[in-house]
JSON list of C-alpha atoms in Angstrom, two decimals:
[
{"chain": "Y", "resi": 8, "resn": "UNK", "atom": "CA", "xyz": [0.00, 0.00, 0.00]},
{"chain": "Y", "resi": 9, "resn": "UNK", "atom": "CA", "xyz": [1.48, 3.34, -1.08]},
{"chain": "Y", "resi": 10, "resn": "UNK", "atom": "CA", "xyz": [0.55, 6.38, 1.01]},
{"chain": "Y", "resi": 11, "resn": "UNK", "atom": "CA", "xyz": [0.26, 9.53, -1.07]},
{"chain": "Y", "resi": 12, "resn": "UNK", "atom": "CA", "xyz": [0.17, 12.40, 1.38]},
{"chain": "Y", "resi": 13, "resn": "UNK", "atom": "CA", "xyz": [0.12, 16.15, 0.95]},
{"chain": "Y", "resi": 14, "resn": "UNK", "atom": "CA", "xyz": [3.11, 17.28, -1.08]},
{"chain": "Y", "resi": 15, "resn": "UNK", "atom": "CA", "xyz": [3.74, 19.11, -4.32]},
{"chain": "Y", "resi": 16, "resn": "UNK", "atom": "CA", "xyz": [0.47, 18.61, -6.28]},
{"chain": "Y", "resi": 17, "resn": "UNK", "atom": "CA", "xyz": [2.28, 17.58, -9.47]},
{"chain": "Y", "resi": 18, "resn": "UNK", "atom": "CA", "xyz": [4.28, 15.00, -7.54]},
{"chain": "Y", "resi": 19, "resn": "UNK", "atom": "CA", "xyz": [1.11, 13.70, -5.89]},
{"chain": "Y", "resi": 20, "resn": "UNK", "atom": "CA", "xyz": [-0.56, 13.33, -9.29]},
{"chain": "Y", "resi": 21, "resn": "UNK", "atom": "CA", "xyz": [2.50, 11.61, -10.73]},
{"chain": "Y", "resi": 22, "resn": "UNK", "atom": "CA", "xyz": [2.70, 9.13, -7.82]},
{"chain": "Y", "resi": 23, "resn": "UNK", "atom": "CA", "xyz": [-1.03, 8.46, -7.98]},
{"chain": "Y", "resi": 24, "resn": "UNK", "atom": "CA", "xyz": [-0.86, 7.73, -11.71]},
{"chain": "Y", "resi": 25, "resn": "UNK", "atom": "CA", "xyz": [2.17, 5.49, -11.24]},
{"chain": "Y", "resi": 26, "resn": "UNK", "atom": "CA", "xyz": [0.23, 3.47, -8.66]},
{"chain": "Y", "resi": 27, "resn": "UNK", "atom": "CA", "xyz": [-2.62, 3.07, -11.14]},
{"chain": "Y", "resi": 28, "resn": "UNK", "atom": "CA", "xyz": [-0.24, 2.13, -13.98]},
{"chain": "Y", "resi": 29, "resn": "UNK", "atom": "CA", "xyz": [1.51, -0.50, -11.85]},
{"chain": "Y", "resi": 30, "resn": "UNK", "atom": "CA", "xyz": [-1.64, -1.73, -10.10]},
{"chain": "Y", "resi": 31, "resn": "UNK", "atom": "CA", "xyz": [-0.30, -0.71, -6.69]},
{"chain": "Y", "resi": 32, "resn": "UNK", "atom": "CA", "xyz": [-2.97, -0.09, -4.07]},
{"chain": "Y", "resi": 33, "resn": "UNK", "atom": "CA", "xyz": [-2.70, 3.43, -2.71]},
{"chain": "Y", "resi": 34, "resn": "UNK", "atom": "CA", "xyz": [-4.04, 5.52, 0.12]},
{"chain": "Y", "resi": 35, "resn": "UNK", "atom": "CA", "xyz": [-4.90, 9.12, -0.76]},
{"chain": "Y", "resi": 36, "resn": "UNK", "atom": "CA", "xyz": [-4.46, 11.75, 1.93]},
{"chain": "Y", "resi": 37, "resn": "UNK", "atom": "CA", "xyz": [-4.49, 15.09, 0.10]},
{"chain": "Y", "resi": 38, "resn": "UNK", "atom": "CA", "xyz": [-5.24, 17.02, 3.33]},
{"chain": "Y", "resi": 39, "resn": "UNK", "atom": "CA", "xyz": [-3.96, 20.61, 3.17]},
{"chain": "Y", "resi": 40, "resn": "UNK", "atom": "CA", "xyz": [-3.53, 20.48, -0.61]},
{"chain": "Y", "resi": 41, "resn": "UNK", "atom": "CA", "xyz": [-7.33, 20.34, -0.97]},
{"chain": "Y", "resi": 42, "resn": "UNK", "atom": "CA", "xyz": [-7.66, 24.05, -0.26]},
{"chain": "Y", "resi": 43, "resn": "UNK", "atom": "CA", "xyz": [-5.29, 24.89, -3.12]},
{"chain": "Y", "resi": 44, "resn": "UNK", "atom": "CA", "xyz": [-6.38, 22.27, -5.66]},
{"chain": "Y", "resi": 45, "resn": "UNK", "atom": "CA", "xyz": [-9.04, 22.49, -8.32]},
{"chain": "Y", "resi": 46, "resn": "UNK", "atom": "CA", "xyz": [-11.76, 19.96, -9.10]},
{"chain": "Y", "resi": 47, "resn": "UNK", "atom": "CA", "xyz": [-9.87, 17.96, -11.77]},
{"chain": "Y", "resi": 48, "resn": "UNK", "atom": "CA", "xyz": [-6.79, 17.67, -9.57]},
{"chain": "Y", "resi": 49, "resn": "UNK", "atom": "CA", "xyz": [-8.77, 16.42, -6.57]},
{"chain": "Y", "resi": 50, "resn": "UNK", "atom": "CA", "xyz": [-10.64, 13.93, -8.72]},
{"chain": "Y", "resi": 51, "resn": "UNK", "atom": "CA", "xyz": [-7.37, 12.55, -10.10]},
{"chain": "Y", "resi": 52, "resn": "UNK", "atom": "CA", "xyz": [-5.85, 12.32, -6.62]},
{"chain": "Y", "resi": 53, "resn": "UNK", "atom": "CA", "xyz": [-8.61, 10.23, -5.08]},
{"chain": "Y", "resi": 54, "resn": "UNK", "atom": "CA", "xyz": [-10.19, 8.22, -7.88]},
{"chain": "Y", "resi": 55, "resn": "UNK", "atom": "CA", "xyz": [-9.28, 4.56, -7.49]},
{"chain": "Y", "resi": 56, "resn": "UNK", "atom": "CA", "xyz": [-7.70, 4.93, -4.05]},
{"chain": "Y", "resi": 57, "resn": "UNK", "atom": "CA", "xyz": [-7.90, 1.87, -1.85]},
{"chain": "Y", "resi": 58, "resn": "UNK", "atom": "CA", "xyz": [-8.16, 4.23, 1.12]},
{"chain": "Y", "resi": 59, "resn": "UNK", "atom": "CA", "xyz": [-9.12, 7.89, 1.28]},
{"chain": "Y", "resi": 60, "resn": "UNK", "atom": "CA", "xyz": [-8.17, 9.72, 4.49]},
{"chain": "Y", "resi": 61, "resn": "UNK", "atom": "CA", "xyz": [-9.73, 13.04, 5.47]},
{"chain": "Y", "resi": 62, "resn": "UNK", "atom": "CA", "xyz": [-11.03, 14.97, 8.42]},
{"chain": "Y", "resi": 63, "resn": "UNK", "atom": "CA", "xyz": [-14.60, 16.34, 8.44]},
{"chain": "Y", "resi": 64, "resn": "UNK", "atom": "CA", "xyz": [-13.62, 19.69, 6.95]},
{"chain": "Y", "resi": 65, "resn": "UNK", "atom": "CA", "xyz": [-11.61, 18.00, 4.20]},
{"chain": "Y", "resi": 66, "resn": "UNK", "atom": "CA", "xyz": [-14.46, 15.57, 3.47]},
{"chain": "Y", "resi": 67, "resn": "UNK", "atom": "CA", "xyz": [-16.82, 18.51, 2.92]},
{"chain": "Y", "resi": 68, "resn": "UNK", "atom": "CA", "xyz": [-14.20, 20.26, 0.78]},
{"chain": "Y", "resi": 69, "resn": "UNK", "atom": "CA", "xyz": [-13.75, 17.17, -1.40]},
{"chain": "Y", "resi": 70, "resn": "UNK", "atom": "CA", "xyz": [-17.50, 16.99, -1.99]},
{"chain": "Y", "resi": 71, "resn": "UNK", "atom": "CA", "xyz": [-17.81, 20.73, -2.61]},
{"chain": "Y", "resi": 72, "resn": "UNK", "atom": "CA", "xyz": [-14.90, 20.99, -5.04]},
{"chain": "Y", "resi": 73, "resn": "UNK", "atom": "CA", "xyz": [-15.58, 17.79, -7.00]},
{"chain": "Y", "resi": 74, "resn": "UNK", "atom": "CA", "xyz": [-19.36, 18.06, -6.96]},
{"chain": "Y", "resi": 75, "resn": "UNK", "atom": "CA", "xyz": [-19.45, 14.39, -5.97]},
{"chain": "Y", "resi": 76, "resn": "UNK", "atom": "CA", "xyz": [-21.75, 13.14, -3.24]},
{"chain": "Y", "resi": 77, "resn": "UNK", "atom": "CA", "xyz": [-20.43, 10.90, -0.47]},
{"chain": "Y", "resi": 78, "resn": "UNK", "atom": "CA", "xyz": [-21.99, 7.91, -2.27]},
{"chain": "Y", "resi": 79, "resn": "UNK", "atom": "CA", "xyz": [-20.28, 8.85, -5.52]},
{"chain": "Y", "resi": 80, "resn": "UNK", "atom": "CA", "xyz": [-16.94, 9.11, -3.73]},
{"chain": "Y", "resi": 81, "resn": "UNK", "atom": "CA", "xyz": [-17.49, 5.73, -2.09]},
{"chain": "Y", "resi": 82, "resn": "UNK", "atom": "CA", "xyz": [-18.11, 4.26, -5.53]},
{"chain": "Y", "resi": 83, "resn": "UNK", "atom": "CA", "xyz": [-14.63, 5.47, -6.56]},
{"chain": "Y", "resi": 84, "resn": "UNK", "atom": "CA", "xyz": [-12.59, 4.53, -3.49]},
{"chain": "Y", "resi": 85, "resn": "UNK", "atom": "CA", "xyz": [-12.39, 1.33, -1.51]},
{"chain": "Y", "resi": 86, "resn": "UNK", "atom": "CA", "xyz": [-12.62, 2.75, 1.99]},
{"chain": "Y", "resi": 87, "resn": "UNK", "atom": "CA", "xyz": [-13.11, 6.31, 3.22]},
{"chain": "Y", "resi": 88, "resn": "UNK", "atom": "CA", "xyz": [-11.68, 7.04, 6.67]},
{"chain": "Y", "resi": 89, "resn": "UNK", "atom": "CA", "xyz": [-12.79, 10.35, 8.18]},
{"chain": "Y", "resi": 90, "resn": "UNK", "atom": "CA", "xyz": [-11.51, 11.64, 11.49]},
{"chain": "Y", "resi": 91, "resn": "UNK", "atom": "CA", "xyz": [-14.13, 13.45, 13.54]},
{"chain": "Y", "resi": 92, "resn": "UNK", "atom": "CA", "xyz": [-12.04, 15.26, 16.14]},
{"chain": "Y", "resi": 93, "resn": "UNK", "atom": "CA", "xyz": [-13.24, 14.59, 19.68]},
{"chain": "Y", "resi": 94, "resn": "UNK", "atom": "CA", "xyz": [-15.94, 12.28, 18.28]},
{"chain": "Y", "resi": 95, "resn": "UNK", "atom": "CA", "xyz": [-13.44, 9.75, 16.91]},
{"chain": "Y", "resi": 96, "resn": "UNK", "atom": "CA", "xyz": [-13.44, 8.38, 13.38]},
{"chain": "Y", "resi": 97, "resn": "UNK", "atom": "CA", "xyz": [-15.81, 7.02, 10.76]},
{"chain": "Y", "resi": 98, "resn": "UNK", "atom": "CA", "xyz": [-14.96, 4.25, 8.29]},
{"chain": "Y", "resi": 99, "resn": "UNK", "atom": "CA", "xyz": [-17.20, 3.91, 5.25]},
{"chain": "Y", "resi": 100, "resn": "UNK", "atom": "CA", "xyz": [-17.26, 1.28, 2.53]},
{"chain": "Y", "resi": 101, "resn": "UNK", "atom": "CA", "xyz": [-19.83, 1.12, -0.22]},
{"chain": "Y", "resi": 102, "resn": "UNK", "atom": "CA", "xyz": [-22.60, -1.36, 0.57]},
{"chain": "Y", "resi": 103, "resn": "UNK", "atom": "CA", "xyz": [-21.36, -2.01, 4.11]},
{"chain": "Y", "resi": 104, "resn": "UNK", "atom": "CA", "xyz": [-22.42, -0.60, 7.46]},
{"chain": "Y", "resi": 105, "resn": "UNK", "atom": "CA", "xyz": [-20.51, 2.46, 8.60]},
{"chain": "Y", "resi": 106, "resn": "UNK", "atom": "CA", "xyz": [-18.07, 1.82, 11.45]},
{"chain": "Y", "resi": 107, "resn": "UNK", "atom": "CA", "xyz": [-17.62, 4.55, 14.05]},
{"chain": "Y", "resi": 108, "resn": "UNK", "atom": "CA", "xyz": [-14.88, 4.47, 16.65]},
{"chain": "Y", "resi": 109, "resn": "UNK", "atom": "CA", "xyz": [-14.68, 6.77, 19.65]},
{"chain": "Y", "resi": 110, "resn": "UNK", "atom": "CA", "xyz": [-11.55, 8.35, 21.02]},
{"chain": "Y", "resi": 111, "resn": "UNK", "atom": "CA", "xyz": [-9.65, 7.09, 24.03]},
{"chain": "Y", "resi": 112, "resn": "UNK", "atom": "CA", "xyz": [-9.87, 9.24, 27.16]},
{"chain": "Y", "resi": 113, "resn": "UNK", "atom": "CA", "xyz": [-7.15, 11.85, 27.30]},
{"chain": "Y", "resi": 114, "resn": "UNK", "atom": "CA", "xyz": [-5.16, 12.36, 30.47]},
{"chain": "Y", "resi": 115, "resn": "UNK", "atom": "CA", "xyz": [-4.74, 15.99, 29.42]},
{"chain": "Y", "resi": 116, "resn": "UNK", "atom": "CA", "xyz": [-4.89, 18.14, 26.30]},
{"chain": "Y", "resi": 117, "resn": "UNK", "atom": "CA", "xyz": [-1.62, 19.81, 25.42]},
{"chain": "Y", "resi": 118, "resn": "UNK", "atom": "CA", "xyz": [-1.30, 20.24, 21.65]},
{"chain": "Y", "resi": 119, "resn": "UNK", "atom": "CA", "xyz": [-3.35, 18.89, 18.72]},
{"chain": "Y", "resi": 120, "resn": "UNK", "atom": "CA", "xyz": [-0.47, 19.22, 16.25]},
{"chain": "Y", "resi": 121, "resn": "UNK", "atom": "CA", "xyz": [0.21, 15.86, 14.60]},
{"chain": "Y", "resi": 122, "resn": "UNK", "atom": "CA", "xyz": [-2.92, 14.12, 15.87]},
{"chain": "Y", "resi": 123, "resn": "UNK", "atom": "CA", "xyz": [-4.17, 13.32, 12.35]},
{"chain": "Y", "resi": 124, "resn": "UNK", "atom": "CA", "xyz": [-0.77, 11.98, 11.35]},
{"chain": "Y", "resi": 125, "resn": "UNK", "atom": "CA", "xyz": [-0.68, 9.79, 14.46]},
{"chain": "Y", "resi": 126, "resn": "UNK", "atom": "CA", "xyz": [-4.17, 8.46, 13.73]},
{"chain": "Y", "resi": 127, "resn": "UNK", "atom": "CA", "xyz": [-3.19, 7.59, 10.18]},
{"chain": "Y", "resi": 128, "resn": "UNK", "atom": "CA", "xyz": [0.06, 5.95, 11.33]},
{"chain": "Y", "resi": 129, "resn": "UNK", "atom": "CA", "xyz": [-1.82, 3.78, 13.81]},
{"chain": "Y", "resi": 130, "resn": "UNK", "atom": "CA", "xyz": [-4.50, 2.91, 11.25]},
{"chain": "Y", "resi": 131, "resn": "UNK", "atom": "CA", "xyz": [-1.91, 1.91, 8.65]},
{"chain": "Y", "resi": 132, "resn": "UNK", "atom": "CA", "xyz": [0.03, -0.10, 11.23]},
{"chain": "Y", "resi": 133, "resn": "UNK", "atom": "CA", "xyz": [-3.20, -1.94, 12.00]},
{"chain": "Y", "resi": 134, "resn": "UNK", "atom": "CA", "xyz": [-3.63, -2.70, 8.31]},
{"chain": "Y", "resi": 135, "resn": "UNK", "atom": "CA", "xyz": [-0.11, -4.13, 8.21]},
{"chain": "Y", "resi": 136, "resn": "UNK", "atom": "CA", "xyz": [-1.12, -6.39, 11.11]},
{"chain": "Y", "resi": 137, "resn": "UNK", "atom": "CA", "xyz": [-4.19, -7.51, 9.11]},
{"chain": "Y", "resi": 138, "resn": "UNK", "atom": "CA", "xyz": [-6.56, -6.13, 11.75]},
{"chain": "Y", "resi": 139, "resn": "UNK", "atom": "CA", "xyz": [-10.16, -5.17, 11.05]},
{"chain": "Y", "resi": 140, "resn": "UNK", "atom": "CA", "xyz": [-10.90, -1.58, 10.11]},
{"chain": "Y", "resi": 141, "resn": "UNK", "atom": "CA", "xyz": [-12.47, -1.08, 13.53]},
{"chain": "Y", "resi": 142, "resn": "UNK", "atom": "CA", "xyz": [-9.27, -2.21, 15.27]},
{"chain": "Y", "resi": 143, "resn": "UNK", "atom": "CA", "xyz": [-7.15, -0.12, 12.90]},
{"chain": "Y", "resi": 144, "resn": "UNK", "atom": "CA", "xyz": [-9.16, 2.98, 13.83]},
{"chain": "Y", "resi": 145, "resn": "UNK", "atom": "CA", "xyz": [-8.94, 2.14, 17.53]},
{"chain": "Y", "resi": 146, "resn": "UNK", "atom": "CA", "xyz": [-5.17, 1.75, 17.26]},
{"chain": "Y", "resi": 147, "resn": "UNK", "atom": "CA", "xyz": [-4.96, 5.06, 15.40]},
{"chain": "Y", "resi": 148, "resn": "UNK", "atom": "CA", "xyz": [-7.18, 6.79, 17.93]},
{"chain": "Y", "resi": 149, "resn": "UNK", "atom": "CA", "xyz": [-5.13, 5.51, 20.86]},
{"chain": "Y", "resi": 150, "resn": "UNK", "atom": "CA", "xyz": [-1.90, 6.72, 19.29]},
{"chain": "Y", "resi": 151, "resn": "UNK", "atom": "CA", "xyz": [-3.51, 10.08, 18.47]},
{"chain": "Y", "resi": 152, "resn": "UNK", "atom": "CA", "xyz": [-4.50, 10.41, 22.13]},
{"chain": "Y", "resi": 153, "resn": "UNK", "atom": "CA", "xyz": [-0.86, 10.08, 23.15]},
{"chain": "Y", "resi": 154, "resn": "UNK", "atom": "CA", "xyz": [0.07, 12.85, 20.71]},
{"chain": "Y", "resi": 155, "resn": "UNK", "atom": "CA", "xyz": [-2.61, 15.30, 21.89]},
{"chain": "Y", "resi": 156, "resn": "UNK", "atom": "CA", "xyz": [-1.40, 14.84, 25.47]},
{"chain": "Y", "resi": 157, "resn": "UNK", "atom": "CA", "xyz": [2.11, 16.13, 24.72]},
{"chain": "Y", "resi": 158, "resn": "UNK", "atom": "CA", "xyz": [3.71, 19.23, 23.29]},
{"chain": "Y", "resi": 159, "resn": "UNK", "atom": "CA", "xyz": [5.62, 18.10, 20.24]},
{"chain": "Y", "resi": 160, "resn": "UNK", "atom": "CA", "xyz": [4.40, 15.49, 17.80]},
{"chain": "Y", "resi": 161, "resn": "UNK", "atom": "CA", "xyz": [6.90, 12.79, 18.82]},
{"chain": "Y", "resi": 162, "resn": "UNK", "atom": "CA", "xyz": [7.58, 13.67, 22.43]},
{"chain": "Y", "resi": 163, "resn": "UNK", "atom": "CA", "xyz": [5.21, 11.19, 24.07]},
{"chain": "Y", "resi": 164, "resn": "UNK", "atom": "CA", "xyz": [6.46, 8.20, 26.04]},
{"chain": "Y", "resi": 165, "resn": "UNK", "atom": "CA", "xyz": [5.01, 4.90, 24.98]},
{"chain": "Y", "resi": 166, "resn": "UNK", "atom": "CA", "xyz": [5.33, 1.64, 26.87]},
{"chain": "Y", "resi": 167, "resn": "UNK", "atom": "CA", "xyz": [3.64, -1.58, 25.93]},
{"chain": "Y", "resi": 168, "resn": "UNK", "atom": "CA", "xyz": [2.03, -2.17, 29.35]},
{"chain": "Y", "resi": 169, "resn": "UNK", "atom": "CA", "xyz": [0.53, 1.30, 29.68]},
{"chain": "Y", "resi": 170, "resn": "UNK", "atom": "CA", "xyz": [-0.57, 1.38, 26.04]},
{"chain": "Y", "resi": 171, "resn": "UNK", "atom": "CA", "xyz": [-2.37, -1.96, 26.41]},
{"chain": "Y", "resi": 172, "resn": "UNK", "atom": "CA", "xyz": [-3.95, -0.87, 29.70]},
{"chain": "Y", "resi": 173, "resn": "UNK", "atom": "CA", "xyz": [-5.26, 2.35, 28.21]},
{"chain": "Y", "resi": 174, "resn": "UNK", "atom": "CA", "xyz": [-6.37, 0.57, 25.03]},
{"chain": "Y", "resi": 175, "resn": "UNK", "atom": "CA", "xyz": [-8.27, -1.97, 27.16]},
{"chain": "Y", "resi": 176, "resn": "UNK", "atom": "CA", "xyz": [-9.95, 0.80, 29.15]},
{"chain": "Y", "resi": 177, "resn": "UNK", "atom": "CA", "xyz": [-11.00, 2.54, 25.94]},
{"chain": "Y", "resi": 178, "resn": "UNK", "atom": "CA", "xyz": [-12.03, -0.38, 23.75]},
{"chain": "Y", "resi": 179, "resn": "UNK", "atom": "CA", "xyz": [-12.32, -3.48, 25.93]},
{"chain": "Y", "resi": 180, "resn": "UNK", "atom": "CA", "xyz": [-10.30, -6.60, 26.65]},
{"chain": "Y", "resi": 181, "resn": "UNK", "atom": "CA", "xyz": [-11.30, -8.41, 23.46]},
{"chain": "Y", "resi": 182, "resn": "UNK", "atom": "CA", "xyz": [-10.13, -5.54, 21.25]},
{"chain": "Y", "resi": 183, "resn": "UNK", "atom": "CA", "xyz": [-6.90, -5.26, 23.23]},
{"chain": "Y", "resi": 184, "resn": "UNK", "atom": "CA", "xyz": [-6.26, -9.01, 22.88]},
{"chain": "Y", "resi": 185, "resn": "UNK", "atom": "CA", "xyz": [-6.35, -8.61, 19.09]},
{"chain": "Y", "resi": 186, "resn": "UNK", "atom": "CA", "xyz": [-3.96, -5.66, 19.08]},
{"chain": "Y", "resi": 187, "resn": "UNK", "atom": "CA", "xyz": [-1.47, -6.58, 21.81]},
{"chain": "Y", "resi": 188, "resn": "UNK", "atom": "CA", "xyz": [0.37, -9.41, 19.99]},
{"chain": "Y", "resi": 189, "resn": "UNK", "atom": "CA", "xyz": [1.41, -6.94, 17.29]},
{"chain": "Y", "resi": 190, "resn": "UNK", "atom": "CA", "xyz": [2.86, -4.27, 19.57]},
{"chain": "Y", "resi": 191, "resn": "UNK", "atom": "CA", "xyz": [6.63, -4.01, 19.41]},
{"chain": "Y", "resi": 192, "resn": "UNK", "atom": "CA", "xyz": [7.29, -1.25, 21.90]},
{"chain": "Y", "resi": 193, "resn": "UNK", "atom": "CA", "xyz": [9.37, -1.19, 25.07]},
{"chain": "Y", "resi": 194, "resn": "UNK", "atom": "CA", "xyz": [7.94, -3.20, 27.93]},
{"chain": "Y", "resi": 195, "resn": "UNK", "atom": "CA", "xyz": [7.52, -1.54, 31.30]}
]
Protein backbone atom coordinates (compact mmCIF):
# COMPACT_ATOMS: atom_id res chain seq x y z
CA UNK A 1 0.00 0.00 0.00
CA UNK A 2 1.48 3.34 -1.08
CA UNK A 3 0.55 6.38 1.01
CA UNK A 4 0.26 9.53 -1.07
CA UNK A 5 0.17 12.40 1.38
CA UNK A 6 0.12 16.15 0.95
CA UNK A 7 3.11 17.28 -1.08
CA UNK A 8 3.74 19.11 -4.32
CA UNK A 9 0.47 18.61 -6.28
CA UNK A 10 2.28 17.58 -9.47
CA UNK A 11 4.28 15.00 -7.54
CA UNK A 12 1.11 13.70 -5.89
CA UNK A 13 -0.56 13.33 -9.29
CA UNK A 14 2.50 11.61 -10.73
CA UNK A 15 2.70 9.13 -7.82
CA UNK A 16 -1.03 8.46 -7.98
CA UNK A 17 -0.86 7.73 -11.71
CA UNK A 18 2.17 5.49 -11.24
CA UNK A 19 0.23 3.47 -8.66
CA UNK A 20 -2.62 3.07 -11.14
CA UNK A 21 -0.24 2.13 -13.98
CA UNK A 22 1.51 -0.50 -11.85
CA UNK A 23 -1.64 -1.73 -10.10
CA UNK A 24 -0.30 -0.71 -6.69
CA UNK A 25 -2.97 -0.09 -4.07
CA UNK A 26 -2.70 3.43 -2.71
CA UNK A 27 -4.04 5.52 0.12
CA UNK A 28 -4.90 9.12 -0.76
CA UNK A 29 -4.46 11.75 1.93
CA UNK A 30 -4.49 15.09 0.10
CA UNK A 31 -5.24 17.02 3.33
CA UNK A 32 -3.96 20.61 3.17
CA UNK A 33 -3.53 20.48 -0.61
CA UNK A 34 -7.33 20.34 -0.97
CA UNK A 35 -7.66 24.05 -0.26
CA UNK A 36 -5.29 24.89 -3.12
CA UNK A 37 -6.38 22.27 -5.66
CA UNK A 38 -9.04 22.49 -8.32
CA UNK A 39 -11.76 19.96 -9.10
CA UNK A 40 -9.87 17.96 -11.77
CA UNK A 41 -6.79 17.67 -9.57
CA UNK A 42 -8.77 16.42 -6.57
CA UNK A 43 -10.64 13.93 -8.72
CA UNK A 44 -7.37 12.55 -10.10
CA UNK A 45 -5.85 12.32 -6.62
CA UNK A 46 -8.61 10.23 -5.08
CA UNK A 47 -10.19 8.22 -7.88
CA UNK A 48 -9.28 4.56 -7.49
CA UNK A 49 -7.70 4.93 -4.05
CA UNK A 50 -7.90 1.87 -1.85
CA UNK A 51 -8.16 4.23 1.12
CA UNK A 52 -9.12 7.89 1.28
CA UNK A 53 -8.17 9.72 4.49
CA UNK A 54 -9.73 13.04 5.47
CA UNK A 55 -11.03 14.97 8.42
CA UNK A 56 -14.60 16.34 8.44
CA UNK A 57 -13.62 19.69 6.95
CA UNK A 58 -11.61 18.00 4.20
CA UNK A 59 -14.46 15.57 3.47
CA UNK A 60 -16.82 18.51 2.92
CA UNK A 61 -14.20 20.26 0.78
CA UNK A 62 -13.75 17.17 -1.40
CA UNK A 63 -17.50 16.99 -1.99
CA UNK A 64 -17.81 20.73 -2.61
CA UNK A 65 -14.90 20.99 -5.04
CA UNK A 66 -15.58 17.79 -7.00
CA UNK A 67 -19.36 18.06 -6.96
CA UNK A 68 -19.45 14.39 -5.97
CA UNK A 69 -21.75 13.14 -3.24
CA UNK A 70 -20.43 10.90 -0.47
CA UNK A 71 -21.99 7.91 -2.27
CA UNK A 72 -20.28 8.85 -5.52
CA UNK A 73 -16.94 9.11 -3.73
CA UNK A 74 -17.49 5.73 -2.09
CA UNK A 75 -18.11 4.26 -5.53
CA UNK A 76 -14.63 5.47 -6.56
CA UNK A 77 -12.59 4.53 -3.49
CA UNK A 78 -12.39 1.33 -1.51
CA UNK A 79 -12.62 2.75 1.99
CA UNK A 80 -13.11 6.31 3.22
CA UNK A 81 -11.68 7.04 6.67
CA UNK A 82 -12.79 10.35 8.18
CA UNK A 83 -11.51 11.64 11.49
CA UNK A 84 -14.13 13.45 13.54
CA UNK A 85 -12.04 15.26 16.14
CA UNK A 86 -13.24 14.59 19.68
CA UNK A 87 -15.94 12.28 18.28
CA UNK A 88 -13.44 9.75 16.91
CA UNK A 89 -13.44 8.38 13.38
CA UNK A 90 -15.81 7.02 10.76
CA UNK A 91 -14.96 4.25 8.29
CA UNK A 92 -17.20 3.91 5.25
CA UNK A 93 -17.26 1.28 2.53
CA UNK A 94 -19.83 1.12 -0.22
CA UNK A 95 -22.60 -1.36 0.57
CA UNK A 96 -21.36 -2.01 4.11
CA UNK A 97 -22.42 -0.60 7.46
CA UNK A 98 -20.51 2.46 8.60
CA UNK A 99 -18.07 1.82 11.45
CA UNK A 100 -17.62 4.55 14.05
CA UNK A 101 -14.88 4.47 16.65
CA UNK A 102 -14.68 6.77 19.65
CA UNK A 103 -11.55 8.35 21.02
CA UNK A 104 -9.65 7.09 24.03
CA UNK A 105 -9.87 9.24 27.16
CA UNK A 106 -7.15 11.85 27.30
CA UNK A 107 -5.16 12.36 30.47
CA UNK A 108 -4.74 15.99 29.42
CA UNK A 109 -4.89 18.14 26.30
CA UNK A 110 -1.62 19.81 25.42
CA UNK A 111 -1.30 20.24 21.65
CA UNK A 112 -3.35 18.89 18.72
CA UNK A 113 -0.47 19.22 16.25
CA UNK A 114 0.21 15.86 14.60
CA UNK A 115 -2.92 14.12 15.87
CA UNK A 116 -4.17 13.32 12.35
CA UNK A 117 -0.77 11.98 11.35
CA UNK A 118 -0.68 9.79 14.46
CA UNK A 119 -4.17 8.46 13.73
CA UNK A 120 -3.19 7.59 10.18
CA UNK A 121 0.06 5.95 11.33
CA UNK A 122 -1.82 3.78 13.81
CA UNK A 123 -4.50 2.91 11.25
CA UNK A 124 -1.91 1.91 8.65
CA UNK A 125 0.03 -0.10 11.23
CA UNK A 126 -3.20 -1.94 12.00
CA UNK A 127 -3.63 -2.70 8.31
CA UNK A 128 -0.11 -4.13 8.21
CA UNK A 129 -1.12 -6.39 11.11
CA UNK A 130 -4.19 -7.51 9.11
CA UNK A 131 -6.56 -6.13 11.75
CA UNK A 132 -10.16 -5.17 11.05
CA UNK A 133 -10.90 -1.58 10.11
CA UNK A 134 -12.47 -1.08 13.53
CA UNK A 135 -9.27 -2.21 15.27
CA UNK A 136 -7.15 -0.12 12.90
CA UNK A 137 -9.16 2.98 13.83
CA UNK A 138 -8.94 2.14 17.53
CA UNK A 139 -5.17 1.75 17.26
CA UNK A 140 -4.96 5.06 15.40
CA UNK A 141 -7.18 6.79 17.93
CA UNK A 142 -5.13 5.51 20.86
CA UNK A 143 -1.90 6.72 19.29
CA UNK A 144 -3.51 10.08 18.47
CA UNK A 145 -4.50 10.41 22.13
CA UNK A 146 -0.86 10.08 23.15
CA UNK A 147 0.07 12.85 20.71
CA UNK A 148 -2.61 15.30 21.89
CA UNK A 149 -1.40 14.84 25.47
CA UNK A 150 2.11 16.13 24.72
CA UNK A 151 3.71 19.23 23.29
CA UNK A 152 5.62 18.10 20.24
CA UNK A 153 4.40 15.49 17.80
CA UNK A 154 6.90 12.79 18.82
CA UNK A 155 7.58 13.67 22.43
CA UNK A 156 5.21 11.19 24.07
CA UNK A 157 6.46 8.20 26.04
CA UNK A 158 5.01 4.90 24.98
CA UNK A 159 5.33 1.64 26.87
CA UNK A 160 3.64 -1.58 25.93
CA UNK A 161 2.03 -2.17 29.35
CA UNK A 162 0.53 1.30 29.68
CA UNK A 163 -0.57 1.38 26.04
CA UNK A 164 -2.37 -1.96 26.41
CA UNK A 165 -3.95 -0.87 29.70
CA UNK A 166 -5.26 2.35 28.21
CA UNK A 167 -6.37 0.57 25.03
CA UNK A 168 -8.27 -1.97 27.16
CA UNK A 169 -9.95 0.80 29.15
CA UNK A 170 -11.00 2.54 25.94
CA UNK A 171 -12.03 -0.38 23.75
CA UNK A 172 -12.32 -3.48 25.93
CA UNK A 173 -10.30 -6.60 26.65
CA UNK A 174 -11.30 -8.41 23.46
CA UNK A 175 -10.13 -5.54 21.25
CA UNK A 176 -6.90 -5.26 23.23
CA UNK A 177 -6.26 -9.01 22.88
CA UNK A 178 -6.35 -8.61 19.09
CA UNK A 179 -3.96 -5.66 19.08
CA UNK A 180 -1.47 -6.58 21.81
CA UNK A 181 0.37 -9.41 19.99
CA UNK A 182 1.41 -6.94 17.29
CA UNK A 183 2.86 -4.27 19.57
CA UNK A 184 6.63 -4.01 19.41
CA UNK A 185 7.29 -1.25 21.90
CA UNK A 186 9.37 -1.19 25.07
CA UNK A 187 7.94 -3.20 27.93
CA UNK A 188 7.52 -1.54 31.30
